[in-house]
PDB file of C-alpha atoms in Angstrom:
ATOM      1  CA  UNK P 121      82.068  84.246  74.462  1.00  0.00           C
ATOM      2  CA  UNK P 122      78.923  84.272  76.595  1.00  0.00           C
ATOM      3  CA  UNK P 123      79.555  85.462  80.148  1.00  0.00           C
ATOM      4  CA  UNK P 124      78.755  83.966  83.523  1.00  0.00           C
ATOM      5  CA  UNK P 125      77.963  85.764  86.755  1.00  0.00           C
ATOM      6  CA  UNK P 126      78.764  84.285  90.150  1.00  0.00           C
ATOM      7  CA  UNK P 127      78.660  85.699  93.691  1.00  0.00           C
ATOM      8  CA  UNK P 128      82.101  86.629  94.994  1.00  0.00           C
ATOM      9  CA  UNK P 129      82.012  84.319  97.983  1.00  0.00           C
ATOM     10  CA  UNK P 130      79.983  81.857  99.997  1.00  0.00           C
ATOM     11  CA  UNK P 131      80.357  80.187 103.366  1.00  0.00           C
ATOM     12  CA  UNK P 132      79.144  76.790 104.401  1.00  0.00           C
ATOM     13  CA  UNK P 133      79.399  74.418 107.328  1.00  0.00           C
ATOM     14  CA  UNK P 134      81.204  71.133 107.121  1.00  0.00           C
ATOM     15  CA  UNK P 135      79.023  68.145 106.252  1.00  0.00           C
ATOM     16  CA  UNK P 136      76.182  70.347 105.017  1.00  0.00           C
ATOM     17  CA  UNK P 137      75.095  70.670 101.376  1.00  0.00           C
ATOM     18  CA  UNK P 138      76.320  73.653  99.393  1.00  0.00           C
ATOM     19  CA  UNK P 139      74.573  75.234  96.420  1.00  0.00           C
ATOM     20  CA  UNK P 140      76.798  77.417  94.240  1.00  0.00           C
ATOM     21  CA  UNK P 141      74.785  79.505  91.757  1.00  0.00           C
ATOM     22  CA  UNK P 142      75.797  80.720  88.303  1.00  0.00           C
ATOM     23  CA  UNK P 143      73.885  82.995  85.939  1.00  0.00           C
ATOM     24  CA  UNK P 144      74.482  82.799  82.198  1.00  0.00           C
ATOM     25  CA  UNK P 145      71.585  84.636  80.584  1.00  0.00           C
ATOM     26  CA  UNK P 146      73.298  84.959  77.178  1.00  0.00           C
ATOM     27  CA  UNK P 147      74.063  81.254  76.830  1.00  0.00           C
ATOM     28  CA  UNK P 148      73.654  79.855  73.345  1.00  0.00           C
ATOM     29  CA  UNK P 149      72.144  76.527  72.443  1.00  0.00           C
ATOM     30  CA  UNK P 150      75.498  74.862  71.831  1.00  0.00           C
ATOM     31  CA  UNK P 151      77.268  76.107  74.953  1.00  0.00           C
ATOM     32  CA  UNK P 152      78.209  73.497  77.525  1.00  0.00           C
ATOM     33  CA  UNK P 153      78.260  74.540  81.178  1.00  0.00           C
ATOM     34  CA  UNK P 154      81.491  73.524  82.877  1.00  0.00           C
ATOM     35  CA  UNK P 155      82.589  73.825  86.476  1.00  0.00           C
ATOM     36  CA  UNK P 156      86.198  73.793  87.569  1.00  0.00           C
ATOM     37  CA  UNK P 157      87.610  74.454  91.000  1.00  0.00           C
ATOM     38  CA  UNK P 158      90.994  75.627  92.187  1.00  0.00           C
ATOM     39  CA  UNK P 159      92.193  74.600  95.604  1.00  0.00           C
ATOM     40  CA  UNK P 160      94.782  76.836  97.290  1.00  0.00           C
ATOM     41  CA  UNK P 161      98.212  76.595  95.664  1.00  0.00           C
ATOM     42  CA  UNK P 162      97.021  74.131  93.021  1.00  0.00           C
ATOM     43  CA  UNK P 163      96.007  74.148  89.389  1.00  0.00           C
ATOM     44  CA  UNK P 164      92.327  74.124  88.420  1.00  0.00           C
ATOM     45  CA  UNK P 165      90.523  70.820  88.591  1.00  0.00           C
ATOM     46  CA  UNK P 166      87.577  69.670  86.485  1.00  0.00           C
ATOM     47  CA  UNK P 167      84.399  69.150  88.519  1.00  0.00           C
ATOM     48  CA  UNK P 168      81.478  68.521  86.187  1.00  0.00           C
ATOM     49  CA  UNK P 169      79.815  69.662  82.986  1.00  0.00           C
ATOM     50  CA  UNK P 170      76.405  69.521  81.341  1.00  0.00           C
ATOM     51  CA  UNK P 171      74.356  70.745  78.412  1.00  0.00           C
ATOM     52  CA  UNK P 172      70.651  70.544  79.243  1.00  0.00           C
ATOM     53  CA  UNK P 173      69.959  67.742  81.713  1.00  0.00           C
ATOM     54  CA  UNK P 174      71.019  67.601  85.326  1.00  0.00           C
ATOM     55  CA  UNK P 175      74.244  65.677  85.850  1.00  0.00           C
ATOM     56  CA  UNK P 176      75.737  63.754  88.747  1.00  0.00           C
ATOM     57  CA  UNK P 177      79.223  62.450  89.309  1.00  0.00           C
ATOM     58  CA  UNK P 178      81.301  61.372  92.290  1.00  0.00           C
ATOM     59  CA  UNK P 179      82.270  64.937  93.094  1.00  0.00           C
ATOM     60  CA  UNK P 180      79.079  66.929  92.663  1.00  0.00           C
ATOM     61  CA  UNK P 181      75.736  67.439  90.951  1.00  0.00           C
ATOM     62  CA  UNK P 182      74.893  70.051  88.362  1.00  0.00           C
ATOM     63  CA  UNK P 183      71.345  71.365  88.184  1.00  0.00           C
ATOM     64  CA  UNK P 184      70.538  73.273  84.998  1.00  0.00           C
ATOM     65  CA  UNK P 185      67.487  75.520  84.748  1.00  0.00           C
ATOM     66  CA  UNK P 186      64.958  74.645  82.082  1.00  0.00           C
ATOM     67  CA  UNK P 187      65.726  77.826  80.119  1.00  0.00           C
ATOM     68  CA  UNK P 188      69.486  77.215  80.670  1.00  0.00           C
ATOM     69  CA  UNK P 189      69.992  80.779  81.822  1.00  0.00           C
ATOM     70  CA  UNK P 190      71.281  79.610  85.187  1.00  0.00           C
ATOM     71  CA  UNK P 191      72.790  76.572  86.844  1.00  0.00           C
ATOM     72  CA  UNK P 192      73.719  75.404  90.322  1.00  0.00           C
ATOM     73  CA  UNK P 193      76.641  73.283  91.409  1.00  0.00           C
ATOM     74  CA  UNK P 194      75.675  71.144  94.377  1.00  0.00           C
ATOM     75  CA  UNK P 195      78.185  69.666  96.792  1.00  0.00           C
ATOM     76  CA  UNK P 196      76.151  67.191  98.815  1.00  0.00           C
ATOM     77  CA  UNK P 197      78.294  67.198 101.963  1.00  0.00           C
ATOM     78  CA  UNK P 198      80.925  69.887 102.133  1.00  0.00           C
ATOM     79  CA  UNK P 199      84.285  68.958 103.587  1.00  0.00           C
ATOM     80  CA  UNK P 200      87.162  71.223 104.559  1.00  0.00           C
ATOM     81  CA  UNK P 201      88.922  70.035 101.432  1.00  0.00           C
ATOM     82  CA  UNK P 202      86.161  71.572  99.303  1.00  0.00           C
ATOM     83  CA  UNK P 203      87.270  75.094 100.258  1.00  0.00           C
ATOM     84  CA  UNK P 204      88.320  76.505  96.905  1.00  0.00           C
ATOM     85  CA  UNK P 205      87.488  78.939  94.129  1.00  0.00           C
ATOM     86  CA  UNK P 206      84.765  77.490  91.911  1.00  0.00           C
ATOM     87  CA  UNK P 207      84.549  78.632  88.312  1.00  0.00           C
ATOM     88  CA  UNK P 208      81.435  78.369  86.165  1.00  0.00           C
ATOM     89  CA  UNK P 209      82.462  78.422  82.495  1.00  0.00           C
ATOM     90  CA  UNK P 210      80.542  78.315  79.223  1.00  0.00           C
ATOM     91  CA  UNK P 211      82.308  76.383  76.534  1.00  0.00           C
ATOM     92  CA  UNK P 212      81.065  76.432  72.932  1.00  0.00           C
ATOM     93  CA  UNK P 213      81.098  73.155  71.059  1.00  0.00           C
ATOM     94  CA  UNK P 214      82.930  73.050  67.768  1.00  0.00           C
ATOM     95  CA  UNK P 215      85.168  75.956  68.727  1.00  0.00           C
ATOM     96  CA  UNK P 216      88.716  75.744  69.972  1.00  0.00           C
ATOM     97  CA  UNK P 217      88.481  74.342  73.418  1.00  0.00           C
ATOM     98  CA  UNK P 218      90.007  77.082  75.522  1.00  0.00           C
ATOM     99  CA  UNK P 219      88.499  77.734  78.927  1.00  0.00           C
ATOM    100  CA  UNK P 220      87.560  81.332  79.693  1.00  0.00           C
ATOM    101  CA  UNK P 221      87.752  81.773  83.448  1.00  0.00           C
ATOM    102  CA  UNK P 222      85.927  84.517  85.301  1.00  0.00           C
ATOM    103  CA  UNK P 223      86.578  85.523  88.902  1.00  0.00           C
ATOM    104  CA  UNK P 224      84.762  82.492  90.295  1.00  0.00           C
ATOM    105  CA  UNK P 225      83.189  82.098  93.707  1.00  0.00           C
ATOM    106  CA  UNK P 226      85.321  81.536  96.777  1.00  0.00           C
ATOM    107  CA  UNK P 227      83.835  78.852  98.989  1.00  0.00           C
ATOM    108  CA  UNK P 228      84.820  78.777 102.648  1.00  0.00           C
ATOM    109  CA  UNK P 229      83.916  75.751 104.772  1.00  0.00           C
ATOM    110  CA  UNK P 230      83.566  76.113 108.532  1.00  0.00           C
ATOM    111  CA  UNK P 231      84.431  73.093 110.704  1.00  0.00           C
TER     112      UNK P 231
ATOM    113  CA  UNK G 744      97.772  64.153  90.840  1.00  0.00           C
ATOM    114  CA  UNK G 745      96.486  65.121  87.375  1.00  0.00           C
ATOM    115  CA  UNK G 746      99.276  63.372  85.492  1.00  0.00           C
ATOM    116  CA  UNK G 747     100.458  66.655  83.970  1.00  0.00           C
ATOM    117  CA  UNK G 748     103.948  67.677  85.001  1.00  0.00           C
ATOM    118  CA  UNK G 749     105.505  71.108  84.836  1.00  0.00           C
ATOM    119  CA  UNK G 750     109.056  72.180  85.430  1.00  0.00           C
ATOM    120  CA  UNK G 751     110.442  74.121  87.119  1.00  0.00           C
ATOM    121  CA  UNK G 752     108.103  74.734  90.063  1.00  0.00           C
ATOM    122  CA  UNK G 753     109.613  78.103  90.814  1.00  0.00           C
ATOM    123  CA  UNK G 754     111.666  80.467  88.714  1.00  0.00           C
ATOM    124  CA  UNK G 755     113.193  83.759  89.771  1.00  0.00           C
ATOM    125  CA  UNK G 756     114.816  85.897  87.126  1.00  0.00           C
ATOM    126  CA  UNK G 757     115.600  89.491  86.269  1.00  0.00           C
ATOM    127  CA  UNK G 758     113.896  91.888  83.888  1.00  0.00           C
ATOM    128  CA  UNK G 759     115.024  91.541  80.307  1.00  0.00           C
ATOM    129  CA  UNK G 760     115.878  87.868  80.646  1.00  0.00           C
ATOM    130  CA  UNK G 761     114.430  84.871  78.813  1.00  0.00           C
ATOM    131  CA  UNK G 762     113.048  81.701  80.396  1.00  0.00           C
ATOM    132  CA  UNK G 763     111.589  78.418  79.193  1.00  0.00           C
ATOM    133  CA  UNK G 764     108.772  76.614  80.992  1.00  0.00           C
ATOM    134  CA  UNK G 765     108.234  72.964  80.279  1.00  0.00           C
ATOM    135  CA  UNK G 766     105.102  70.827  80.320  1.00  0.00           C
ATOM    136  CA  UNK G 767     104.568  67.105  79.895  1.00  0.00           C
ATOM    137  CA  UNK G 768     100.944  66.188  79.227  1.00  0.00           C
ATOM    138  CA  UNK G 769      99.117  63.158  80.564  1.00  0.00           C
ATOM    139  CA  UNK G 770      99.969  59.958  78.741  1.00  0.00           C
ATOM    140  CA  UNK G 771      97.884  59.772  75.559  1.00  0.00           C
ATOM    141  CA  UNK G 772      96.739  63.407  75.583  1.00  0.00           C
ATOM    142  CA  UNK G 773      97.352  65.203  72.302  1.00  0.00           C
ATOM    143  CA  UNK G 774      96.282  68.719  73.322  1.00  0.00           C
ATOM    144  CA  UNK G 775      98.301  71.104  75.452  1.00  0.00           C
ATOM    145  CA  UNK G 776      97.068  74.478  76.686  1.00  0.00           C
ATOM    146  CA  UNK G 777      98.942  77.248  78.453  1.00  0.00           C
ATOM    147  CA  UNK G 778      97.308  79.650  80.926  1.00  0.00           C
ATOM    148  CA  UNK G 779      98.649  82.566  82.924  1.00  0.00           C
ATOM    149  CA  UNK G 780      97.294  83.443  86.364  1.00  0.00           C
ATOM    150  CA  UNK G 781      98.098  86.805  87.866  1.00  0.00           C
ATOM    151  CA  UNK G 782      96.456  88.626  90.764  1.00  0.00           C
ATOM    152  CA  UNK G 783      95.010  91.408  88.618  1.00  0.00           C
ATOM    153  CA  UNK G 784      94.055  89.457  85.461  1.00  0.00           C
ATOM    154  CA  UNK G 785      92.973  86.124  86.897  1.00  0.00           C
ATOM    155  CA  UNK G 786      93.345  82.963  84.811  1.00  0.00           C
ATOM    156  CA  UNK G 787      93.904  83.787  81.151  1.00  0.00           C
ATOM    157  CA  UNK G 788      94.231  81.434  78.197  1.00  0.00           C
ATOM    158  CA  UNK G 789      97.459  81.888  76.260  1.00  0.00           C
ATOM    159  CA  UNK G 790      97.743  79.244  73.556  1.00  0.00           C
ATOM    160  CA  UNK G 791      96.585  75.756  72.506  1.00  0.00           C
ATOM    161  CA  UNK G 792      98.516  73.085  70.613  1.00  0.00           C
ATOM    162  CA  UNK G 793      97.103  69.877  69.259  1.00  0.00           C
ATOM    163  CA  UNK G 794      99.457  67.131  68.125  1.00  0.00           C
ATOM    164  CA  UNK G 795     102.205  69.596  67.357  1.00  0.00           C
ATOM    165  CA  UNK G 796     100.079  72.200  65.596  1.00  0.00           C
ATOM    166  CA  UNK G 797      99.002  75.543  66.996  1.00  0.00           C
ATOM    167  CA  UNK G 798      95.206  75.601  67.251  1.00  0.00           C
ATOM    168  CA  UNK G 799      94.297  78.791  69.032  1.00  0.00           C
ATOM    169  CA  UNK G 800      95.865  81.873  70.522  1.00  0.00           C
ATOM    170  CA  UNK G 801      94.520  83.901  73.352  1.00  0.00           C
ATOM    171  CA  UNK G 802      96.026  86.847  75.188  1.00  0.00           C
ATOM    172  CA  UNK G 803      99.604  85.861  74.443  1.00  0.00           C
ATOM    173  CA  UNK G 804     102.153  88.632  74.111  1.00  0.00           C
ATOM    174  CA  UNK G 805     104.470  88.748  71.101  1.00  0.00           C
ATOM    175  CA  UNK G 806     107.395  88.303  73.506  1.00  0.00           C
ATOM    176  CA  UNK G 807     105.973  84.877  74.380  1.00  0.00           C
ATOM    177  CA  UNK G 808     106.072  81.827  72.153  1.00  0.00           C
ATOM    178  CA  UNK G 809     105.309  78.159  72.529  1.00  0.00           C
ATOM    179  CA  UNK G 810     105.755  74.894  70.725  1.00  0.00           C
ATOM    180  CA  UNK G 811     104.739  71.284  71.066  1.00  0.00           C
ATOM    181  CA  UNK G 812     107.312  68.665  70.188  1.00  0.00           C
ATOM    182  CA  UNK G 813     106.852  65.259  68.488  1.00  0.00           C
ATOM    183  CA  UNK G 814     106.867  63.539  71.886  1.00  0.00           C
ATOM    184  CA  UNK G 815     103.959  65.899  72.771  1.00  0.00           C
ATOM    185  CA  UNK G 816     105.686  67.801  75.522  1.00  0.00           C
ATOM    186  CA  UNK G 817     105.414  71.563  75.225  1.00  0.00           C
ATOM    187  CA  UNK G 818     107.559  74.546  76.067  1.00  0.00           C
ATOM    188  CA  UNK G 819     106.523  78.122  76.713  1.00  0.00           C
ATOM    189  CA  UNK G 820     109.260  80.664  76.025  1.00  0.00           C
ATOM    190  CA  UNK G 821     109.051  84.055  77.671  1.00  0.00           C
ATOM    191  CA  UNK G 822     111.544  86.703  76.580  1.00  0.00           C
ATOM    192  CA  UNK G 823     112.402  90.330  77.410  1.00  0.00           C
ATOM    193  CA  UNK G 824     110.759  89.715  80.740  1.00  0.00           C
ATOM    194  CA  UNK G 825     109.028  92.545  82.556  1.00  0.00           C
ATOM    195  CA  UNK G 826     107.919  92.840  86.173  1.00  0.00           C
ATOM    196  CA  UNK G 827     104.323  92.378  85.032  1.00  0.00           C
ATOM    197  CA  UNK G 828     105.106  88.914  83.689  1.00  0.00           C
ATOM    198  CA  UNK G 829     105.381  87.634  87.245  1.00  0.00           C
ATOM    199  CA  UNK G 830     102.598  85.096  87.534  1.00  0.00           C
ATOM    200  CA  UNK G 831     101.669  81.452  87.821  1.00  0.00           C
ATOM    201  CA  UNK G 832     101.830  79.656  84.501  1.00  0.00           C
ATOM    202  CA  UNK G 833      99.685  76.557  84.137  1.00  0.00           C
ATOM    203  CA  UNK G 834      99.783  73.906  81.501  1.00  0.00           C
ATOM    204  CA  UNK G 835      96.754  71.719  80.877  1.00  0.00           C
ATOM    205  CA  UNK G 836      96.214  68.735  78.633  1.00  0.00           C
ATOM    206  CA  UNK G 837      93.256  66.948  77.143  1.00  0.00           C
ATOM    207  CA  UNK G 838      92.749  63.844  75.088  1.00  0.00           C
ATOM    208  CA  UNK G 839      91.613  65.440  71.865  1.00  0.00           C
ATOM    209  CA  UNK G 840      90.798  68.765  70.366  1.00  0.00           C
ATOM    210  CA  UNK G 841      87.421  70.488  70.478  1.00  0.00           C
ATOM    211  CA  UNK G 842      85.556  67.349  71.397  1.00  0.00           C
ATOM    212  CA  UNK G 843      87.380  66.928  74.700  1.00  0.00           C
ATOM    213  CA  UNK G 844      85.384  67.848  77.757  1.00  0.00           C
ATOM    214  CA  UNK G 845      87.966  67.869  80.506  1.00  0.00           C
ATOM    215  CA  UNK G 846      91.253  69.638  80.775  1.00  0.00           C
ATOM    216  CA  UNK G 847      93.775  68.362  83.293  1.00  0.00           C
ATOM    217  CA  UNK G 848      95.965  71.021  84.825  1.00  0.00           C
ATOM    218  CA  UNK G 849      99.495  70.734  86.068  1.00  0.00           C
ATOM    219  CA  UNK G 850     100.724  72.196  89.359  1.00  0.00           C
ATOM    220  CA  UNK G 851     102.030  75.336  87.665  1.00  0.00           C
ATOM    221  CA  UNK G 852     105.306  77.212  87.450  1.00  0.00           C
ATOM    222  CA  UNK G 853     105.577  80.319  89.598  1.00  0.00           C
ATOM    223  CA  UNK G 854     107.611  82.952  87.773  1.00  0.00           C
ATOM    224  CA  UNK G 855     108.984  85.913  89.683  1.00  0.00           C
ATOM    225  CA  UNK G 856     110.633  88.693  87.699  1.00  0.00           C
ATOM    226  CA  UNK G 857     112.737  91.076  89.778  1.00  0.00           C
TER     227      UNK G 857
END
């Protein structure tokens, strides 16, 4: 499985935008980029996914570089509830659909 | 609330014992996945069932086994427990097999082996 690299941690202020980076230089053409997050004492939660084009949903936006070697998860207005570990995951299509989690990035939100 | 339920929430048992963790997927979901989360290994995929059939195995020990029943609920059996098996065990479900994009995770079962 292709690997992703994320910073260990990031801090943000409440109500400000947050940009969480992810590098995946060995991504293959059929790999989808998925983001999950895990709030304290909870199971992981799906956030967003994309293949080539930027994606928006009610939770976040996903910006994918043109060469697909990196992506950025954007939370438009961070809230205290967004404090969590965010995982960037590459998921091949056509393969069994397990998720391979790395260490993720721990986001802290200051009030 | 993801719609995935897991029981029990907490389990404390002794080394050498056997336990069964139970998972009920979201209504309509045919796939069930099991993951283990420990402090040193992080979140690791264990096994995937689709409509009663095993589809993929990850880092699952031989002492562990799972099955998915006709009503689609799943059980993870852990035997000859060791201290290192203490972890959070998550079940996730999705609508289909490899074409499903989202997995919905349950709240987890925290297993403590003493």
